[in-house]
Short mmCIF file of C-alpha atoms in Angstrom, two decimals:
data_model
loop_
_atom_site.label_atom_id
_atom_site.label_comp_id
_atom_site.label_asym_id
_atom_site.label_seq_id
_atom_site.Cartn_x
_atom_site.Cartn_y
_atom_site.Cartn_z
CA MET A 1 -11.59 106.87 -60.38
CA LEU A 2 -7.12 107.19 -61.28
CA ILE A 3 -6.63 111.00 -60.17
CA ASN A 4 -3.37 110.92 -60.55
CA CYS A 5 0.47 108.44 -60.77
CA VAL A 6 2.74 110.52 -59.49
CA ALA A 7 7.32 108.69 -59.21
CA TYR A 8 9.22 110.73 -57.30
CA GLN A 9 13.23 110.50 -56.40
CA ASP A 10 15.30 111.94 -54.61
CA GLY A 11 12.74 114.17 -53.45
CA GLN A 12 11.23 115.21 -57.44
CA LYS A 13 9.39 114.83 -59.30
CA LEU A 14 10.05 111.71 -62.55
CA ALA A 15 7.15 112.20 -64.15
CA ASP A 16 3.42 110.88 -64.68
CA ILE A 17 3.74 107.52 -64.74
CA PRO A 18 0.73 105.16 -66.01
CA VAL A 19 -0.45 102.16 -63.66
CA GLU A 20 1.06 99.30 -65.55
CA GLU A 21 4.83 100.62 -64.92
CA ILE A 22 4.57 101.27 -61.08
CA SER A 23 6.10 98.35 -60.03
CA GLU A 24 8.48 98.91 -62.00
CA TYR A 25 9.24 102.57 -60.56
CA ILE A 26 8.96 101.38 -56.31
CA GLU A 27 11.97 98.96 -57.11
CA LYS A 28 14.49 102.12 -58.37
CA PRO A 29 16.53 103.27 -55.80
CA GLU A 30 15.33 106.90 -53.52
CA THR A 31 11.49 106.47 -55.73
CA PHE A 32 8.70 106.53 -54.85
CA VAL A 33 5.04 106.52 -56.97
CA TRP A 34 1.87 109.14 -55.72
CA VAL A 35 -1.25 107.43 -55.94
CA ALA A 36 -4.37 109.77 -55.79
CA LEU A 37 -7.63 107.24 -56.63
CA ARG A 38 -12.19 108.61 -55.66
CA ASP A 39 -14.55 106.37 -55.50
CA ALA A 40 -11.64 103.10 -55.70
CA GLN A 41 -13.18 100.52 -57.40
CA PRO A 42 -13.20 96.61 -56.13
CA ASP A 43 -11.23 96.53 -59.70
CA GLU A 44 -8.96 99.54 -58.98
CA LEU A 45 -7.77 98.59 -55.84
CA ALA A 46 -7.13 95.15 -57.19
CA VAL A 47 -4.68 96.55 -59.75
CA MET A 48 -3.43 98.16 -57.30
CA GLN A 49 -3.07 95.81 -54.82
CA GLN A 50 -1.21 93.58 -57.11
CA GLU A 51 1.17 97.01 -58.03
CA PHE A 52 2.14 97.73 -54.16
CA GLY A 53 1.67 94.81 -52.32
CA LEU A 54 -0.99 95.87 -50.18
CA HIS A 55 -2.19 93.50 -47.16
CA GLU A 56 -5.19 91.72 -48.07
CA LEU A 57 -6.93 92.72 -44.72
CA ALA A 58 -6.34 96.82 -46.01
CA VAL A 59 -7.83 96.17 -48.83
CA GLU A 60 -11.30 95.47 -47.34
CA ASP A 61 -11.36 97.78 -45.46
CA ALA A 62 -10.47 99.77 -48.05
CA ARG A 63 -13.29 98.04 -50.03
CA ARG A 64 -15.69 98.03 -47.10
CA GLY A 65 -15.09 101.64 -46.13
CA HIS A 66 -17.19 103.34 -42.89
CA GLN A 67 -14.13 102.25 -40.63
CA ARG A 68 -13.80 104.26 -37.76
CA PRO A 69 -10.18 106.77 -37.70
CA LYS A 70 -7.15 104.66 -37.49
CA ILE A 71 -4.04 104.03 -38.14
CA GLU A 72 -2.36 99.26 -38.40
CA GLU A 73 0.30 98.34 -38.85
CA TYR A 74 0.77 95.30 -41.52
CA GLY A 75 4.51 94.52 -41.50
CA ASP A 76 6.97 97.54 -42.54
CA SER A 77 3.57 99.07 -44.50
CA LEU A 78 0.48 101.48 -42.63
CA PHE A 79 -3.19 102.00 -43.51
CA VAL A 80 -4.27 104.51 -42.79
CA VAL A 81 -8.28 105.71 -41.69
CA VAL A 82 -9.05 109.45 -41.31
CA LYS A 83 -12.57 111.35 -41.62
CA THR A 84 -12.77 114.29 -43.54
CA ILE A 85 -15.39 117.21 -42.70
CA GLU A 86 -17.22 119.58 -44.37
CA CYS A 87 -20.43 122.42 -43.98
CA ARG A 88 -22.98 122.26 -46.21
CA ASP A 89 -25.74 124.05 -45.99
CA GLY A 90 -25.86 124.25 -42.68
CA ASP A 91 -25.25 120.05 -42.00
CA VAL A 92 -21.15 117.96 -40.76
CA VAL A 93 -20.99 116.32 -43.47
CA ILE A 94 -18.87 112.21 -43.25
CA GLY A 95 -15.97 111.73 -45.86
CA GLU A 96 -13.86 109.19 -45.43
CA VAL A 97 -10.17 109.13 -46.86
CA ASP A 98 -7.66 105.95 -46.99
CA MET A 99 -3.96 106.20 -47.31
CA PHE A 100 -1.76 103.22 -48.06
CA VAL A 101 1.42 103.92 -47.31
CA GLY A 102 5.70 102.36 -46.98
CA ASP A 103 8.33 102.49 -47.84
CA SER A 104 7.94 103.23 -51.82
CA TYR A 105 4.39 104.42 -52.18
CA VAL A 106 1.83 106.12 -51.19
CA LEU A 107 -2.01 104.83 -52.30
CA SER A 108 -4.55 107.51 -50.91
CA SER A 109 -8.19 106.90 -51.80
CA ARG A 110 -11.19 109.51 -51.17
CA ASP A 111 -15.41 108.45 -51.04
CA GLY A 112 -17.27 110.77 -53.36
CA HIS A 113 -18.99 113.30 -49.41
CA SER A 114 -15.41 114.03 -49.58
CA GLN A 115 -15.22 117.07 -52.42
CA GLN A 116 -12.46 119.40 -51.34
CA GLY A 117 -9.68 117.28 -52.43
CA PHE A 118 -6.03 116.83 -52.67
CA LEU A 119 -4.63 118.86 -55.25
CA GLY A 120 -2.96 122.12 -53.69
CA VAL A 121 -2.04 118.48 -51.09
CA ARG A 122 0.39 117.41 -53.86
CA ALA A 123 1.23 120.97 -54.97
CA ARG A 124 2.66 122.48 -51.97
CA ALA A 125 4.44 119.54 -51.22
CA GLU A 126 6.37 119.59 -54.02
CA LYS A 127 7.06 122.91 -54.11
CA GLU A 128 9.45 121.48 -50.85
CA PRO A 129 11.87 118.48 -51.69
CA HIS A 130 14.04 119.18 -48.73
CA MET A 131 10.94 117.62 -47.43
CA LEU A 132 9.77 115.51 -49.86
CA ARG A 133 12.56 113.70 -49.89
CA LEU A 134 11.43 112.12 -46.32
CA GLY A 135 9.66 109.69 -48.90
CA PRO A 136 6.22 108.66 -48.08
CA ALA A 137 5.65 109.14 -44.77
CA PHE A 138 6.52 112.61 -45.28
CA VAL A 139 3.70 112.63 -47.59
CA LEU A 140 1.57 111.14 -45.50
CA TYR A 141 1.63 114.04 -43.31
CA ALA A 142 0.54 116.23 -45.91
CA LEU A 143 -3.05 114.96 -46.00
CA MET A 144 -3.82 114.44 -42.74
CA ASP A 145 -2.22 117.60 -41.85
CA ALA A 146 -4.70 118.49 -44.79
CA VAL A 147 -7.28 116.60 -43.09
CA VAL A 148 -7.35 118.20 -39.84
CA ASP A 149 -6.62 122.41 -40.97
CA ARG A 150 -10.53 121.37 -42.28
CA TYR A 151 -11.90 120.76 -39.15
CA PHE A 152 -11.02 124.31 -37.89
CA PRO A 153 -13.02 125.66 -40.18
CA VAL A 154 -16.05 123.47 -39.13
CA LEU A 155 -14.43 123.65 -35.11
CA ASP A 156 -15.99 128.03 -36.03
CA MET A 157 -19.46 126.98 -37.60
CA LEU A 158 -19.85 125.19 -33.93
CA GLU A 159 -18.98 128.43 -32.53
CA THR A 160 -20.61 131.35 -34.29
CA GLU A 161 -23.57 128.80 -34.14
CA LEU A 162 -23.36 128.04 -30.69
CA GLU A 163 -23.27 132.34 -30.11
CA LYS A 164 -26.42 133.45 -31.89
CA ILE A 165 -28.20 130.58 -30.09
CA GLU A 166 -26.98 132.23 -27.28
CA GLU A 167 -27.93 135.53 -27.59
CA LEU A 168 -31.85 134.08 -28.15
CA ILE A 169 -31.73 132.38 -24.48
CA PHE A 170 -33.21 135.17 -23.30
CA SER A 171 -35.49 135.98 -25.77
CA GLN A 172 -39.68 135.42 -24.58
CA GLY A 173 -40.83 132.77 -26.69
CA LYS A 174 -37.71 131.90 -27.66
CA GLN A 175 -37.28 128.72 -25.92
CA ARG A 176 -38.65 125.81 -27.23
CA ASP A 177 -36.54 126.85 -30.92
CA ASN A 178 -33.92 127.52 -28.59
CA ILE A 179 -33.98 124.22 -27.36
CA GLN A 180 -34.61 122.82 -30.72
CA ARG A 181 -31.62 123.92 -32.04
CA LEU A 182 -29.14 123.95 -28.92
CA TYR A 183 -30.20 119.55 -29.66
CA GLU A 184 -29.10 119.73 -33.41
CA LEU A 185 -25.73 121.48 -32.25
CA LYS A 186 -24.88 119.37 -30.16
CA ARG A 187 -25.43 116.83 -32.17
CA LYS A 188 -23.02 117.96 -34.67
CA VAL A 189 -20.45 117.94 -32.24
CA THR A 190 -21.02 114.36 -30.78
CA ILE A 191 -20.17 114.28 -34.89
CA VAL A 192 -17.69 115.91 -35.48
CA ARG A 193 -16.19 114.91 -31.51
CA HIS A 194 -16.85 110.82 -32.92
CA VAL A 195 -14.13 112.04 -35.59
CA VAL A 196 -12.05 113.20 -33.93
CA SER A 197 -11.35 111.21 -30.74
CA PRO A 198 -11.22 107.83 -32.01
CA LEU A 199 -8.12 109.61 -34.54
CA MET A 200 -5.98 111.74 -32.00
CA GLU A 201 -5.57 108.32 -30.24
CA ALA A 202 -4.63 106.43 -33.81
CA VAL A 203 -1.43 109.68 -34.37
CA GLY A 204 -0.65 109.97 -30.86
CA ARG A 205 0.23 106.32 -32.11
CA LEU A 206 3.20 107.91 -34.51
CA HIS A 207 5.43 110.08 -31.64
CA GLY A 208 7.51 109.42 -29.44
CA GLY A 209 8.01 106.23 -28.02
CA ARG A 210 7.44 103.00 -30.10
CA VAL A 211 7.27 103.90 -33.94
CA PRO A 212 6.11 102.26 -37.41
CA ALA A 213 10.28 102.69 -39.25
CA MET A 214 8.88 104.91 -41.91
CA CYS A 215 7.70 107.53 -39.57
CA GLN A 216 11.63 107.98 -37.22
CA ASP A 217 12.23 111.07 -38.88
CA THR A 218 9.46 112.50 -39.35
CA GLN A 219 8.33 112.34 -35.57
CA GLU A 220 7.75 116.02 -34.24
CA TYR A 221 6.01 116.40 -37.49
CA PHE A 222 3.38 113.96 -36.22
CA ARG A 223 3.10 116.01 -32.96
CA ASP A 224 1.86 118.98 -34.32
CA VAL A 225 -0.57 116.54 -35.78
CA HIS A 226 -2.09 115.05 -32.53
CA ASP A 227 -1.57 118.79 -31.08
CA HIS A 228 -3.30 120.41 -33.40
CA LEU A 229 -6.05 117.39 -32.99
CA HIS A 230 -5.56 118.12 -28.99
CA ARG A 231 -6.74 122.10 -29.19
CA ILE A 232 -9.84 120.92 -31.42
CA SER A 233 -11.24 118.93 -29.02
CA ALA A 234 -10.20 120.68 -26.27
CA SER A 235 -12.52 122.98 -28.10
CA LEU A 236 -14.74 120.74 -28.41
CA ASP A 237 -15.12 119.96 -25.10
CA GLY A 238 -15.76 123.36 -24.28
CA ILE A 239 -18.40 124.74 -26.54
CA ARG A 240 -19.91 121.41 -24.68
CA ASP A 241 -20.34 121.70 -21.58
CA THR A 242 -21.54 125.61 -22.93
CA ILE A 243 -24.13 123.73 -24.54
CA ALA A 244 -25.36 122.22 -21.49
CA THR A 245 -25.35 124.86 -19.28
CA ALA A 246 -27.98 126.78 -22.10
CA ILE A 247 -29.81 123.88 -22.13
CA GLN A 248 -30.26 124.04 -18.52
CA VAL A 249 -29.72 128.54 -18.67
CA ASN A 250 -33.17 127.21 -21.50
CA LEU A 251 -35.56 125.16 -19.45
CA SER A 252 -34.81 127.48 -16.59
CA MET A 253 -36.25 130.51 -17.96
CA VAL A 254 -39.26 127.76 -19.71
CA ALA A 255 -39.64 127.41 -15.23
CA ILE A 256 -39.24 131.44 -15.04
CA GLU A 257 -42.34 132.31 -17.34
CA GLU A 258 -44.32 128.89 -16.03
CA SER A 259 -43.86 130.93 -12.78
CA GLU A 260 -45.13 134.11 -14.25
CA VAL A 261 -48.54 132.21 -15.86
CA ASN A 262 -48.72 130.84 -12.57
CA LYS A 263 -48.46 133.81 -10.81
CA ARG A 264 -50.60 135.83 -13.15
CA LEU A 265 -53.16 132.71 -12.98
CA ALA A 266 -53.26 132.62 -9.18
CA ALA A 267 -53.77 137.79 -9.05
CA TRP A 268 -56.70 136.91 -10.88
CA ALA A 269 -58.57 133.84 -9.88
CA ALA A 270 -58.45 135.57 -6.65
CA ILE A 271 -60.19 138.76 -7.57
CA PHE A 272 -62.65 136.74 -9.13
CA ALA A 273 -62.96 135.17 -5.70
CA ILE A 274 -64.14 137.83 -3.68
CA VAL A 275 -66.52 138.58 -6.83
CA THR A 276 -67.92 135.06 -6.49
CA ALA A 277 -67.86 135.36 -2.86
CA PHE A 278 -70.01 138.67 -2.68
CA ALA A 279 -72.01 137.82 -5.60
CA GLY A 280 -72.71 134.62 -2.86
CA LEU A 281 -73.33 136.79 0.04
CA TRP A 282 -75.71 138.60 -1.17
CA GLY A 283 -77.37 136.00 -3.35
CA MET A 284 -78.72 134.03 -0.21
CA ASN A 285 -83.12 134.18 -0.88
CA PHE A 286 -83.19 134.66 3.43
CA LYS A 287 -86.54 137.15 4.21
CA PHE A 288 -84.22 138.64 6.93
CA MET A 289 -81.13 140.37 5.99
CA PRO A 290 -79.46 143.68 6.13
CA GLU A 291 -79.72 145.67 3.48
CA LEU A 292 -82.10 143.84 1.96
CA GLU A 293 -85.18 146.61 1.25
CA TRP A 294 -82.50 149.72 1.12
CA LYS A 295 -83.43 150.60 -2.24
CA TYR A 296 -79.38 151.64 -2.26
CA GLY A 297 -78.69 148.37 -1.74
CA TYR A 298 -77.44 146.45 -4.85
CA PRO A 299 -75.62 150.27 -6.31
CA MET A 300 -73.54 149.23 -2.46
CA ALA A 301 -72.75 145.81 -2.98
CA VAL A 302 -71.40 146.04 -7.05
CA LEU A 303 -69.62 149.41 -6.45
CA VAL A 304 -68.13 147.44 -2.94
CA MET A 305 -67.00 144.37 -4.62
CA VAL A 306 -65.53 147.16 -7.88
CA GLY A 307 -63.36 148.96 -5.38
CA VAL A 308 -62.60 145.68 -3.60
CA CYS A 309 -61.52 144.02 -7.22
CA LEU A 310 -59.74 147.27 -8.24
CA TYR A 311 -57.74 147.04 -4.26
CA LEU A 312 -56.26 144.02 -5.50
CA HIS A 313 -56.06 144.35 -8.36
CA ARG A 314 -53.78 147.49 -7.60
CA ARG A 315 -52.23 145.22 -4.80
CA PHE A 316 -51.62 142.00 -6.94
CA LYS A 317 -49.92 145.13 -9.59
CA LYS A 318 -47.21 146.50 -7.70
CA ALA A 319 -46.22 142.93 -6.27
CA GLY A 320 -45.76 141.82 -9.84
CA TRP A 321 -48.19 139.41 -10.73
CA LEU A 322 -50.06 141.45 -12.87
#
């Protein structure tokens, strides 16, 4: 679905133009066309391929979707794939934005999983005509910067969730739930990392060293995007390390709780073992046994057993076993 199709000249907006006139505008000097699509259909991509002269391999990747974040060069043009990340109902949802960039055009196509559009990016860019004069490379930067900036709220959500779990680690009876939540959080971190790492590697090719000709004048801007991605990657590493530590602490708490239960069971077993030993001793059917004919024998035996049990219970209580 076509969102908008706008022509720009010397950093200024010329007009919203129909798709059929794209090829005419991109031939004008100091002019480029910025087209935005959502859930692009094969026939729409075919029209754009004809108007812009897009490489067939890049169009095929965009048609298939589910691409890894990357930047590929096709002659004087670039094909860029970035992943969007959004939080919905506490879960991480991944979307995709495909961008075709040439000397006189920018074509972006986002899938339906990404609910946040780029109208704000276009409006902000139009307010900076001195930046739009840099051409499609600046538009590429603006789009990538907007996508990467939307990673930070997701990162904050992951950190907040981790803090909530950490507060419950030492709560009794919460160990199983904590482990489940930690592994679920680890899964989310892994998803985000699979988005950030390849994109950081790809953006690194747009500043320093050999960079595409169209990006020569915008290297510092792409370096800024790369720095943001590096910060996010470092934070993800920190969260992942903290999760690993939290899991170990949680498992240690489980072991400690089991040890406490075992000590209690051992203490009660020792107490009942004494009762069993005395009862077994006095229950032997020998004719000549001390106290067998004594009328106070039974109360004395019960008193001895109760006294020993109370003594053991006190000692175990004092030792922290009960």
